[in-house]
Short mmCIF file of C-alpha atoms in Angstrom, two decimals:
data_model
loop_
_atom_site.label_atom_id
_atom_site.label_comp_id
_atom_site.label_asym_id
_atom_site.label_seq_id
_atom_site.Cartn_x
_atom_site.Cartn_y
_atom_site.Cartn_z
CA LEU A 1 115.76 108.40 65.12
CA SER A 2 116.81 105.88 67.77
CA GLY A 3 116.07 108.40 70.54
CA MET A 4 112.64 108.96 69.08
CA THR A 5 111.95 105.23 68.90
CA THR A 6 112.91 104.84 72.55
CA ASN A 7 110.33 107.48 73.56
CA ILE A 8 107.56 105.93 71.46
CA LEU A 9 108.28 102.56 73.06
CA GLN A 10 108.57 104.01 76.56
CA LYS A 11 106.58 101.87 78.94
CA LYS A 12 107.57 103.32 82.33
CA PHE A 13 106.86 106.85 83.47
CA SER A 14 108.22 108.07 86.78
CA GLY A 15 106.96 110.99 88.77
CA MET A 16 106.22 112.03 92.33
CA GLY A 17 103.70 109.96 94.25
CA LEU A 18 101.02 112.13 95.84
CA THR A 19 99.14 109.28 97.51
CA THR A 20 99.36 105.50 97.72
CA GLY A 21 97.35 102.83 95.96
CA ASN A 22 97.70 100.60 92.94
CA ILE A 23 95.26 100.65 90.02
CA GLU A 24 95.24 98.49 86.88
CA GLY A 25 93.10 99.89 84.15
CA THR A 26 92.55 101.95 81.06
CA ALA A 27 94.03 105.36 80.34
CA TRP A 28 91.69 108.30 79.71
CA VAL A 29 93.78 111.11 78.25
CA LEU A 30 92.30 114.61 78.52
CA ASN A 31 93.69 118.09 78.06
CA LYS A 32 90.65 119.69 79.72
CA PRO A 33 88.10 118.50 82.30
CA ILE A 34 85.18 116.39 81.04
CA LEU A 35 82.28 115.37 83.25
CA GLU A 36 81.34 111.97 81.80
CA LEU A 37 83.42 108.90 81.10
CA PRO A 38 83.45 107.46 77.58
CA GLN A 39 80.73 104.83 77.18
CA SER A 40 82.83 101.68 77.52
CA PHE A 41 84.82 102.98 80.53
CA ASN A 42 84.02 102.46 84.21
CA LYS A 43 85.26 104.40 87.22
CA LYS A 44 86.95 101.42 88.93
CA SER A 45 89.39 100.87 86.07
CA THR A 46 89.87 104.35 84.59
CA ILE A 47 93.11 106.27 85.10
CA LEU A 48 93.07 109.93 84.08
CA ILE A 49 96.15 111.21 82.24
CA ALA A 50 96.37 115.02 82.12
CA PRO A 51 99.01 117.61 81.21
CA ALA A 52 98.31 119.64 84.40
CA VAL A 53 95.39 119.92 86.85
CA ASP A 54 93.74 122.50 89.09
CA ALA A 55 90.47 122.85 91.01
CA GLY A 56 88.51 122.84 87.73
CA TRP A 57 89.29 119.11 87.42
CA ILE A 58 87.45 118.09 90.62
CA PRO A 59 84.31 116.85 88.75
CA THR A 60 86.55 114.76 86.45
CA PHE A 61 88.48 113.32 89.43
CA SER A 62 85.18 111.93 90.73
CA GLN A 63 84.84 109.85 87.53
CA VAL A 64 88.18 107.98 87.85
CA SER A 65 90.14 105.75 90.24
CA GLY A 66 93.60 107.14 89.55
CA VAL A 67 95.27 110.26 88.16
CA VAL A 68 98.64 110.81 86.44
CA VAL A 69 99.76 114.38 85.76
CA ASP A 70 102.54 115.21 83.29
CA THR A 71 103.61 118.55 84.77
CA GLY A 72 103.17 119.66 88.34
CA GLY A 73 104.58 119.72 91.81
CA ASP A 74 103.50 118.28 95.12
CA LEU A 75 102.39 121.72 96.33
CA SER A 76 100.34 122.71 93.27
CA HIS A 77 96.64 123.29 93.89
CA GLY A 78 95.71 120.20 91.84
CA SER A 79 98.14 118.00 93.78
CA ILE A 80 96.80 119.21 97.12
CA ILE A 81 93.24 118.44 95.99
CA LEU A 82 94.21 114.93 94.83
CA ARG A 83 95.86 114.22 98.20
CA GLU A 84 92.81 115.55 100.01
CA LEU A 85 90.51 113.31 97.94
CA GLY A 86 92.79 110.31 98.54
CA ILE A 87 92.81 109.25 94.88
CA PRO A 88 95.90 107.23 93.87
CA ALA A 89 97.89 109.84 91.96
CA ILE A 90 101.31 110.89 90.71
CA THR A 91 102.52 114.19 89.31
CA ASN A 92 105.50 115.35 87.28
CA ALA A 93 105.42 112.13 85.20
CA THR A 94 107.15 113.83 82.27
CA GLY A 95 106.14 112.53 78.83
CA VAL A 96 103.08 110.60 79.98
CA PHE A 97 100.62 113.00 78.29
CA LYS A 98 102.51 112.73 75.01
CA TYR A 99 103.05 108.97 74.89
CA ILE A 100 99.99 107.43 76.55
CA LYS A 101 96.76 107.33 74.51
CA THR A 102 93.14 106.88 75.59
CA GLY A 103 92.44 103.15 75.74
CA ASP A 104 96.01 102.09 76.58
CA LYS A 105 96.18 99.48 79.35
CA VAL A 106 98.19 100.87 82.26
CA SER A 107 99.15 100.18 85.88
CA LEU A 108 99.48 103.00 88.37
CA ILE A 109 101.70 102.38 91.41
CA ALA A 110 101.08 105.69 93.13
CA GLY A 111 103.22 105.14 96.22
CA GLN A 112 106.27 104.57 94.03
CA GLY A 113 105.37 107.39 91.61
CA VAL A 114 105.21 105.02 88.62
CA LEU A 115 102.87 104.42 85.67
CA LEU A 116 103.51 101.33 83.53
CA LYS A 117 102.12 100.91 80.03
CA LYS A 118 101.25 97.29 79.25
#
């Protein structure tokens, strides 16, 4: 049980930084691409949290200011696209998709490969 509690309370997720940039905002957790932000969200403060990404996510990337991917590598197609677009992003942030929920306040420090839950 104590191990489970630690994961639920996890506030720092480390991965591989794909780009640089720091974003403070609200998590938008999706398991598939969606073209429009939820009504109360705005692009400047929305950070996409996804289990994995590929080229099909490009329209969703245009709706957000940062991206955190649970599973992936720096040479995956999705990672290459994120670098090309210059969006602050990290990949391979294991557990982030499971423990971050839409609406959570988060800080993305892409250059360090870190997402912090507030």
